[in-house]
Structures are given as structure tokens and as C-alpha cells.
Amino acid sequence: MKNKYSIFSLIKNAFSYHENWQRAWRDPEPKKEYEAIIIGGGGHGLATAYYLAKKHNMKNIAVLEKGWIGGGNTGRNTTIIRSNYLWDASAGLYDHALKIWEGLSQELNYNVMFSQRGVMNLAHNLQDVRDLKRRTHANRLNGIDAVWLNTNEVKKFCPIINTSPNIRYPVLGGTLQRRAGTARHDAVAWGYARGADSMGVDIIQNCEVKGIKRNGDSVEGIETTKGFIKTKKIGVVAAGHSSVIAKMVDLKLPLESKPLQALVSEPVKPIIDTVVMSNAVHAYVSQSDKGELVIGAGTDAYVSYTQRGSHDVVEGTLKAILELYPIFSRMKMLRQWGGIVDICPDASPIISKTHIKGLYFNCGWGTGGFKATPGSGDLFAHTIANNEPHKLNADFNINRFVSGDLVDEHGAAAVAH
Amino acid sequence: MFLINCPYCGERDQSEFSAGGEAHIIRPKQPTELSDDQWAEFLFMRKNIKGVQLERWNHAHGCRKWFNMVRDTSNDKIHAVYKMGEKPPIK
């Protein structure tokens, strides 16, 4: 076990000018064979490895990452965590994750800076009001905290919102989930990496998967840029590149990979102490601990792997932000970036085994995967270890696209249901 | 963001166009005879290629006509544009 982080280790290392902290995880070369291999070293992949080692006693496992850990969508999202989904299956999945978030810093001995500052979803027309009220009721039936706020209560909760009835899309109310909030995205990847590594998991960075070797209908190993690695179980958590991996075994997935953009402003003093999302105008905003406004834009409508995205999407989002928050009109945006999100037709994820023995896919999180990181890892680890889904992810199997039993949840980015 | 050479209107900004997804997915001629697997394949499964892909686009804020495109999704470079009903110029 690694040295535990604590106030004492902090004081001790302060005396040596913080030059003697041990590294948080090793940098091993791949072994010849593993019990299981996870493809993709993002939050979901690292969490999967962590729970495989911790709850299912599989210690001889590796995580392969093409770039560096947490360098994909884990480091590119707007860090929003909530569980106020409409359908029972989604509510179960996302609230499972939220419950793990609530104790995650303690469990990992790593401060993931989880902050339950609340997430407010605004309604801008009568249909929004009906949909959001319905969602509030559905949430409460599923044991998820949710309240409806009228326009005055919205204004009271977040005073900088323009609640004038004369704007193009006036605020008619909103829902609030107080247990929701944000976390530090990089810390989640680093915390899980450190936890998994300390239990013996090999995290292998700069190692790209080139092919998957099969024997009949079961997997035998992975061809990588660091040579061939033998394994009987492969968990693919490759987000936007899931279809690229699937193609290696001639598997087609119901996914389209698209750029999703986000941007941050110059840092300013605290002005917004919650997360506000708006379905109809598609704009959401929160403020980071550094003081930057963190703004999420929409996806482009076309398939692209460029991690860029179109300018008109950003422009549309900022127009909406400015109408809702006129106070931000003089602020400058500092950085803009894109991440490639893999979107399912029903905007719900796939956490499933496949028809190939030993091959498992965790993908299709689309625009809203970060919030699910701990739950996704936990349930995917269960699925891989037992070769059967947990009851919480049974509905998220890949066969739902054949049976028609979809989890139609176009709520991933708080896009209207 | 890129420019698209509409076969009817010439070069226009991409924001004038809507993307229609993967091209040359043929609607089943005998829908009643299709199995669930075949329906899933037609409705949901996509190639989602990283690289050169054939796709449909519509000049929604222009001539409103549909056409096909050969585009590299790894760098957004457009290799060719061709009309509906025509064979793809490469591949």
C-alpha cells in the first residue's frame, strides 16, 4: 500500500519543499498475460479496473491507454454530476453513481473535490414546465431528491439569472436537485489510477490497441504497439473510439461519434455558486474553483473524430448564455475545446457483454458520461467478473436495439425529453 | 467547421447544411419479411468510420436539396461531393 495522504503527510512533505512525494502510480511495461484487460484509461476504464481489483479480487489486470490517462473526455467535460433522470433504469444507474460520489474522496484517499452545490434545470415554455414537473415526480418516486421552483424561487436561488418576462425564452421555473453538483475531473482519473495501481493493476500509457485476436468465438489477446498481450477477458471503454475497436472484431455498434464542445472564461470572483442548465436554449454554466465560468455547448450534427467542433455551435450557446445572464456580456472566453462523444440512438449507454466470449463493451455515454464514472466502473466490473450484468445495468445491454426495449433518455446533456 | 461545395449552389459555410448521417443505407424492400436483427441493423447500427466515410447532407438553409459527400472524419477534409443516385466517385 502506498503512503496515505493526510494532514501529517502534507506537513511532513512541506518541510522538504514538496520535492519528495512518491509517484502516485507506477509506469510498468506490459506483462505477457493478464486475467483481464481494460482498453481505455479514462475515468470509466480506471474505475472499472479499480472495482475489479477491489470487489472481485482480480489483481492481475491491466489498463491500456493510447495517450495519457484522463486525457480524453475525462479531462474535457464540464464536470457536472446529477441523477435526475426520467426513466427508472436511468435513475437507478445514475443515482447509484451519485451515492458512490458522496463517499468517493474518503474511499480513494484522494480529494476529488466533489461539491454538492446543486443543479438547476430551467423551463422556458409550457411544455418544458410539464416535462420538468413530470420528471420531478418521477425522480421522487425513485427516491431521488428533486424540487420544482417557480420563477421567483429560481431568481432567489441564482440571483444573476435574467427572469424578465420580456426575453425571447423567459424563465418559467425550474427543477433543483440539491445533492447534485460538480467534481474535479482530473482528480477522479488520478484517484482511481492511484487506487487501482496500489492493488497491483498495471496502468500502461502510450500503448495503442492495434487488433484483437480471436479463437473461434472467444478472445485470446490484444495486439498493441507494445507487442501482443494474452488475455481471456477484454473490457472496452474507449468512448468516442468504441466503433474503431469494435471494427477490429467486425462488430457494428449503434453509435455515432461527434464533437462536443466546452469553453471557459477568464477567472472572476465568485458569482454563481450552483450549476444552471437550460434544456430549450441549450446552455449550461457553472463556476470552477479557479473562478472560470465553465460553459457547455452542444454537439455537432455530423460524425467527426477531430476534437474540435464548429464555431456556430459555440456562438449559439453564448447567445443563450448572454440572454440569460446579461452580467456576463463583457467577459472574455479563454479556452475552447472539443471531445469526441459516442452517442446511442436512445441517448443511453451500453454496459454489456457481446456475442463474442470474453468481450465486453462500456460505451454510448454520449454527452453525459462523467457523472456516471464511479457507478459505470462498478457495474462494468461486476459484468466482466460475473459474465452477467448487475440488475442496475441489465437494461443497458446491447440487445435492446434488436428487441426494441430502448431506454429513451434524451436527457444526457439536459436536452429536452 | 468547414466549407461545403454544394453541387447546386457552390461553396457555402457548413452552418447552412444539415448532416443526414451515413449514406447508401437502403430501406428494406420487403419490410414484413425482416427479422429483428435485420431491423436493428437498418435502423440503428452504423459504421461510424474514423477515416473516409460516405454520408448524406442537406443544404437546409439554401437550395434544400440532398446530396452525398466523401469526407474524412479524422480531419474533416471533404474529398468529393456527388448527387443523389450517383455512384461514389472513390472507393
Tab-separated table of C-alpha atoms in Angstrom, chain A residues 59-373:
chain	number	residue	atom	x	y	z
A	59	LYS	CA	-5.498	-8.286	-9.285
A	60	ASN	CA	-3.699	-9.417	-12.431
A	61	ILE	CA	-5.251	-6.871	-14.751
A	62	ALA	CA	-4.069	-4.036	-16.974
A	63	VAL	CA	-5.479	-0.792	-18.315
A	64	LEU	CA	-4.224	0.134	-21.791
A	65	GLU	CA	-4.300	3.790	-22.763
A	66	LYS	CA	-3.395	5.151	-26.190
A	67	GLY	CA	-2.391	8.583	-24.850
A	68	TRP	CA	-2.193	9.557	-21.206
A	69	ILE	CA	-4.757	8.706	-18.551
A	70	GLY	CA	-7.645	11.114	-18.254
A	71	GLY	CA	-6.560	12.907	-21.443
A	72	GLY	CA	-9.754	12.179	-23.357
A	73	ASN	CA	-13.287	13.060	-22.359
A	74	THR	CA	-12.461	12.713	-18.638
A	75	GLY	CA	-10.360	15.857	-18.920
A	76	ARG	CA	-12.690	17.606	-21.357
A	77	ASN	CA	-16.134	17.592	-19.763
A	78	THR	CA	-17.912	20.256	-17.730
A	79	THR	CA	-17.749	18.128	-14.520
A	80	ILE	CA	-21.490	18.144	-13.806
A	81	ILE	CA	-22.868	15.362	-11.613
A	82	ARG	CA	-26.603	14.730	-11.199
A	83	SER	CA	-29.046	11.830	-11.197
A	84	ASN	CA	-32.395	13.468	-12.008
A	85	TYR	CA	-33.186	11.217	-14.972
A	86	LEU	CA	-36.724	10.399	-16.025
A	87	TRP	CA	-36.838	6.622	-16.532
A	88	ASP	CA	-36.442	4.061	-13.740
A	89	ALA	CA	-33.485	2.328	-15.407
A	90	SER	CA	-31.541	5.591	-15.770
A	91	ALA	CA	-32.497	6.818	-12.308
A	92	GLY	CA	-31.156	3.577	-10.819
A	93	LEU	CA	-27.931	3.802	-12.783
A	94	TYR	CA	-27.125	7.461	-12.191
A	95	ASP	CA	-28.211	7.557	-8.556
A	96	HIS	CA	-26.042	4.504	-7.880
A	97	ALA	CA	-23.147	6.610	-9.199
A	98	LEU	CA	-24.163	9.665	-7.172
A	99	LYS	CA	-24.221	7.603	-3.972
A	100	ILE	CA	-20.651	6.440	-4.647
A	101	TRP	CA	-19.599	10.043	-5.405
A	102	GLU	CA	-20.780	11.053	-1.940
A	103	GLY	CA	-18.086	8.929	-0.265
A	104	LEU	CA	-15.511	8.775	-3.052
A	105	SER	CA	-12.817	11.117	-1.683
A	106	GLN	CA	-12.714	9.123	1.572
A	107	GLU	CA	-12.737	5.782	-0.207
A	108	LEU	CA	-9.917	6.681	-2.599
A	109	ASN	CA	-7.975	8.749	-0.039
A	110	TYR	CA	-7.852	11.298	-2.829
A	111	ASN	CA	-9.681	14.621	-2.869
A	112	VAL	CA	-11.927	14.560	-5.928
A	113	MET	CA	-13.342	17.923	-4.819
A	114	PHE	CA	-16.922	16.678	-5.029
A	115	SER	CA	-19.120	19.675	-4.348
A	116	GLN	CA	-22.876	19.236	-3.885
A	117	ARG	CA	-23.748	22.743	-4.974
A	118	GLY	CA	-26.988	21.733	-6.646
A	119	VAL	CA	-28.018	21.531	-10.278
A	120	MET	CA	-30.912	23.618	-11.527
A	121	ASN	CA	-32.670	22.861	-14.829
A	122	LEU	CA	-34.664	25.761	-16.277
A	123	ALA	CA	-38.012	25.648	-18.082
A	124	HIS	CA	-38.627	28.179	-20.854
A	125	ASN	CA	-42.011	27.200	-22.273
A	126	LEU	CA	-45.165	25.426	-21.150
A	127	GLN	CA	-44.046	22.053	-22.491
A	128	ASP	CA	-40.771	22.414	-20.549
A	129	VAL	CA	-42.796	23.136	-17.412
A	130	ARG	CA	-44.903	20.000	-17.901
A	131	ASP	CA	-41.873	17.828	-18.740
A	132	LEU	CA	-39.792	19.050	-15.831
A	133	LYS	CA	-42.635	18.726	-13.339
A	134	ARG	CA	-43.240	15.203	-14.551
A	135	ARG	CA	-39.531	14.470	-14.180
A	136	THR	CA	-39.555	15.857	-10.634
A	137	HIS	CA	-42.380	13.494	-9.692
A	138	ALA	CA	-40.666	10.541	-11.389
A	139	ASN	CA	-37.443	11.357	-9.530
A	140	ARG	CA	-39.167	11.476	-6.164
A	141	LEU	CA	-40.895	8.141	-6.787
A	142	ASN	CA	-37.403	6.736	-7.394
A	143	GLY	CA	-36.049	8.228	-4.165
A	144	ILE	CA	-34.080	10.969	-5.911
A	145	ASP	CA	-34.265	14.441	-4.377
A	146	ALA	CA	-35.901	16.924	-6.737
A	147	VAL	CA	-37.994	20.025	-6.248
A	148	TRP	CA	-39.864	22.349	-8.582
A	149	LEU	CA	-39.057	26.061	-8.279
A	150	ASN	CA	-41.225	28.858	-9.648
A	151	THR	CA	-39.659	31.883	-11.340
A	152	ASN	CA	-39.207	33.824	-8.086
A	153	GLU	CA	-37.609	30.849	-6.389
A	154	VAL	CA	-35.252	30.429	-9.364
A	155	LYS	CA	-34.280	34.079	-9.041
A	156	LYS	CA	-33.737	33.683	-5.311
A	157	PHE	CA	-31.591	30.588	-5.765
A	158	CYS	CA	-29.459	32.133	-8.514
A	159	PRO	CA	-29.889	35.932	-8.492
A	160	ILE	CA	-27.895	36.677	-11.665
A	161	ILE	CA	-30.421	34.945	-13.945
A	162	ASN	CA	-32.471	37.308	-16.049
A	163	THR	CA	-36.068	36.400	-15.164
A	164	SER	CA	-37.660	39.223	-17.114
A	165	PRO	CA	-40.808	38.052	-18.955
A	166	ASN	CA	-39.660	40.051	-21.977
A	167	ILE	CA	-36.715	37.915	-23.071
A	168	ARG	CA	-37.026	35.577	-26.050
A	169	TYR	CA	-37.202	32.451	-23.874
A	170	PRO	CA	-38.440	33.634	-20.462
A	171	VAL	CA	-37.702	31.561	-17.348
A	172	LEU	CA	-40.984	29.935	-16.271
A	173	GLY	CA	-39.464	27.932	-13.438
A	174	GLY	CA	-37.021	25.113	-12.945
A	175	THR	CA	-36.105	21.956	-11.095
A	176	LEU	CA	-33.443	21.670	-8.460
A	177	GLN	CA	-31.502	18.640	-7.326
A	178	ARG	CA	-29.548	19.726	-4.249
A	179	ARG	CA	-27.437	16.553	-3.993
A	180	ALA	CA	-26.109	17.178	-7.491
A	181	GLY	CA	-23.038	19.278	-8.214
A	182	THR	CA	-19.537	19.071	-9.626
A	183	ALA	CA	-16.204	17.324	-9.038
A	184	ARG	CA	-12.651	17.857	-10.197
A	185	HIS	CA	-12.477	15.720	-13.334
A	186	ASP	CA	-8.706	15.081	-13.445
A	187	ALA	CA	-8.662	14.105	-9.775
A	188	VAL	CA	-11.223	11.380	-10.481
A	189	ALA	CA	-8.927	9.736	-13.053
A	190	TRP	CA	-5.853	10.202	-10.851
A	191	GLY	CA	-7.599	8.948	-7.701
A	192	TYR	CA	-8.859	5.785	-9.401
A	193	ALA	CA	-5.462	5.255	-11.086
A	194	ARG	CA	-3.658	5.530	-7.736
A	195	GLY	CA	-6.186	3.239	-6.042
A	196	ALA	CA	-6.064	0.609	-8.798
A	197	ASP	CA	-2.271	0.754	-9.038
A	198	SER	CA	-1.850	0.209	-5.296
A	199	MET	CA	-3.818	-3.044	-5.637
A	200	GLY	CA	-1.473	-4.244	-8.393
A	201	VAL	CA	-3.269	-3.093	-11.556
A	202	ASP	CA	-0.822	-2.226	-14.367
A	203	ILE	CA	-1.678	1.123	-15.963
A	204	ILE	CA	0.082	1.188	-19.327
A	205	GLN	CA	0.068	4.544	-21.084
A	206	ASN	CA	1.128	5.318	-24.668
A	207	CYS	CA	0.014	1.843	-25.647
A	208	GLU	CA	-2.391	1.759	-28.570
A	209	VAL	CA	-4.536	-1.254	-29.372
A	210	LYS	CA	-3.986	-2.419	-32.964
A	211	GLY	CA	-6.083	-5.560	-33.078
A	212	ILE	CA	-7.983	-8.140	-31.089
A	213	LYS	CA	-7.049	-11.801	-31.579
A	214	ARG	CA	-9.863	-14.305	-31.542
A	215	ASN	CA	-10.059	-18.058	-31.402
A	216	GLY	CA	-13.448	-19.069	-32.725
A	217	ASP	CA	-15.953	-17.030	-30.761
A	218	SER	CA	-13.775	-16.150	-27.771
A	219	VAL	CA	-10.985	-13.584	-27.365
A	220	GLU	CA	-7.353	-14.633	-26.986
A	221	GLY	CA	-5.432	-11.404	-26.625
A	222	ILE	CA	-4.673	-7.917	-27.830
A	223	GLU	CA	-2.199	-6.725	-30.460
A	224	THR	CA	-0.719	-3.442	-29.222
A	225	THR	CA	2.079	-1.018	-30.079
A	226	LYS	CA	3.948	-2.620	-27.173
A	227	GLY	CA	3.509	-6.159	-28.507
A	228	PHE	CA	0.967	-8.949	-28.104
A	229	ILE	CA	-0.699	-9.399	-24.695
A	230	LYS	CA	-2.639	-12.554	-23.863
A	231	THR	CA	-5.964	-12.345	-22.026
A	232	LYS	CA	-9.329	-14.087	-21.827
A	233	LYS	CA	-11.381	-11.024	-20.862
A	234	ILE	CA	-11.385	-7.632	-22.554
A	235	GLY	CA	-13.402	-4.660	-21.356
A	236	VAL	CA	-13.620	-1.887	-23.946
A	237	VAL	CA	-14.176	1.593	-22.512
A	238	ALA	CA	-12.983	3.665	-25.455
A	239	ALA	CA	-15.702	6.358	-25.570
A	240	GLY	CA	-15.630	8.109	-28.976
A	241	HIS	CA	-13.349	5.415	-30.405
A	242	SER	CA	-15.567	2.453	-29.422
A	243	SER	CA	-16.585	1.853	-33.059
A	244	VAL	CA	-12.901	1.765	-34.054
A	245	ILE	CA	-12.233	-1.040	-31.551
A	246	ALA	CA	-15.487	-2.824	-32.475
A	247	LYS	CA	-14.414	-2.869	-36.129
A	248	MET	CA	-11.384	-4.987	-35.133
A	249	VAL	CA	-13.772	-7.861	-34.379
A	250	ASP	CA	-16.260	-6.996	-37.178
A	251	LEU	CA	-18.815	-5.822	-34.643
A	252	LYS	CA	-21.123	-2.944	-35.555
A	253	LEU	CA	-22.386	-0.689	-32.760
A	254	PRO	CA	-25.390	1.665	-32.761
A	255	LEU	CA	-23.080	4.634	-32.208
A	256	GLU	CA	-22.190	7.901	-33.873
A	257	SER	CA	-19.112	9.803	-32.676
A	258	LYS	CA	-19.467	13.564	-32.643
A	259	PRO	CA	-17.533	16.522	-31.233
A	260	LEU	CA	-18.985	18.057	-28.072
A	261	GLN	CA	-17.590	21.430	-27.121
A	262	ALA	CA	-16.999	23.286	-23.900
A	263	LEU	CA	-15.324	26.554	-23.054
A	264	VAL	CA	-14.073	28.507	-20.062
A	265	SER	CA	-13.904	32.223	-19.424
A	266	GLU	CA	-11.248	34.312	-17.749
A	267	PRO	CA	-11.329	33.787	-13.963
A	268	VAL	CA	-13.505	36.138	-11.910
A	269	LYS	CA	-14.621	36.382	-8.286
A	270	PRO	CA	-17.408	34.006	-7.126
A	271	ILE	CA	-20.618	34.913	-8.947
A	272	ILE	CA	-22.519	31.663	-9.464
A	273	ASP	CA	-22.482	29.055	-6.673
A	274	THR	CA	-24.522	26.362	-8.410
A	275	VAL	CA	-24.880	24.677	-11.795
A	276	VAL	CA	-27.593	26.021	-14.082
A	277	MET	CA	-28.653	24.048	-17.131
A	278	SER	CA	-31.162	25.051	-19.717
A	279	ASN	CA	-32.781	22.487	-21.986
A	280	ALA	CA	-34.590	24.622	-24.502
A	281	VAL	CA	-31.809	27.096	-25.264
A	282	HIS	CA	-29.062	24.512	-24.705
A	283	ALA	CA	-26.684	26.373	-22.426
A	284	TYR	CA	-25.268	25.401	-19.119
A	285	VAL	CA	-22.882	27.149	-16.799
A	286	SER	CA	-21.073	26.739	-13.501
A	287	GLN	CA	-18.007	28.323	-11.943
A	288	SER	CA	-14.788	26.459	-11.227
A	289	ASP	CA	-12.804	26.875	-8.012
A	290	LYS	CA	-10.305	28.921	-10.033
A	291	GLY	CA	-13.116	31.340	-10.872
A	292	GLU	CA	-13.576	30.485	-14.541
A	293	LEU	CA	-17.082	30.138	-15.888
A	294	VAL	CA	-17.358	26.601	-17.271
A	295	ILE	CA	-19.773	26.569	-20.193
A	296	GLY	CA	-21.041	23.548	-22.054
A	297	ALA	CA	-22.114	23.810	-25.686
A	298	GLY	CA	-23.839	21.275	-27.905
A	299	THR	CA	-22.642	18.550	-30.246
A	300	ASP	CA	-22.137	18.945	-33.944
A	301	ALA	CA	-24.670	17.103	-36.069
A	302	TYR	CA	-22.076	15.190	-38.103
A	303	VAL	CA	-19.636	12.368	-37.328
A	304	SER	CA	-16.135	13.637	-36.638
A	305	TYR	CA	-13.115	12.494	-34.639
A	306	THR	CA	-11.295	15.845	-34.755
A	307	GLN	CA	-11.791	17.016	-31.131
A	308	ARG	CA	-12.604	20.481	-32.490
A	309	GLY	CA	-16.226	21.247	-33.337
A	310	SER	CA	-17.922	24.066	-35.215
A	311	HIS	CA	-17.873	27.724	-34.375
A	312	ASP	CA	-21.613	28.213	-34.912
A	313	VAL	CA	-22.357	25.767	-32.066
A	314	VAL	CA	-20.308	27.850	-29.628
A	315	GLU	CA	-21.882	31.037	-30.936
A	316	GLY	CA	-25.403	29.674	-30.360
A	317	THR	CA	-24.543	28.669	-26.800
A	318	LEU	CA	-23.021	32.039	-25.947
A	319	LYS	CA	-26.059	33.848	-27.347
A	320	ALA	CA	-28.239	31.882	-24.930
A	321	ILE	CA	-25.837	32.467	-22.024
A	322	LEU	CA	-25.861	36.214	-22.674
A	323	GLU	CA	-29.622	36.452	-22.750
A	324	LEU	CA	-29.963	34.514	-19.500
A	325	TYR	CA	-27.011	36.240	-17.785
A	326	PRO	CA	-26.591	39.773	-19.152
A	327	ILE	CA	-23.996	40.331	-16.394
A	328	PHE	CA	-21.531	38.178	-18.396
A	329	SER	CA	-21.672	40.373	-21.517
A	330	ARG	CA	-18.156	41.829	-21.065
A	331	MET	CA	-16.452	38.563	-20.151
A	332	LYS	CA	-13.804	37.068	-22.374
A	333	MET	CA	-13.635	33.399	-23.173
A	334	LEU	CA	-10.160	31.980	-22.631
A	335	ARG	CA	-10.212	28.461	-23.991
A	336	GLN	CA	-12.479	26.285	-26.114
A	337	TRP	CA	-12.082	22.588	-26.829
A	338	GLY	CA	-13.934	19.522	-28.073
A	339	GLY	CA	-14.192	15.910	-27.024
A	340	ILE	CA	-15.496	13.037	-29.139
A	341	VAL	CA	-18.663	11.580	-27.655
A	342	ASP	CA	-20.233	8.302	-28.763
A	343	ILE	CA	-23.987	8.723	-28.923
A	344	CYS	CA	-26.586	5.931	-28.920
A	345	PRO	CA	-29.911	6.448	-30.727
A	346	ASP	CA	-31.714	6.423	-27.340
A	347	ALA	CA	-29.069	8.601	-25.617
A	348	SER	CA	-28.450	5.890	-23.029
A	349	PRO	CA	-25.228	3.952	-22.509
A	350	ILE	CA	-24.339	0.351	-23.308
A	351	ILE	CA	-22.784	-1.662	-20.446
A	352	SER	CA	-22.939	-5.128	-21.858
A	353	LYS	CA	-21.359	-8.384	-22.856
A	354	THR	CA	-21.304	-9.205	-26.562
A	355	HIS	CA	-21.821	-12.323	-28.663
A	356	ILE	CA	-18.027	-12.792	-28.542
A	357	LYS	CA	-16.991	-14.659	-25.385
A	358	GLY	CA	-14.825	-12.540	-23.104
A	359	LEU	CA	-15.502	-9.263	-24.904
A	360	TYR	CA	-17.411	-6.565	-23.028
A	361	PHE	CA	-18.367	-3.055	-24.087
A	362	ASN	CA	-18.998	0.018	-21.956
A	363	CYS	CA	-19.840	2.819	-24.366
A	364	GLY	CA	-22.514	5.122	-25.711
A	365	TRP	CA	-22.364	7.537	-22.763
A	366	GLY	CA	-22.742	10.340	-25.259
A	367	THR	CA	-22.744	13.789	-23.758
A	368	GLY	CA	-23.235	12.791	-20.124
A	369	GLY	CA	-20.759	10.144	-19.034
A	370	PHE	CA	-18.681	11.951	-16.421
A	371	LYS	CA	-21.396	11.951	-13.761
A	372	ALA	CA	-21.674	8.174	-14.019
A	373	THR	CA	-17.942	7.401	-13.705
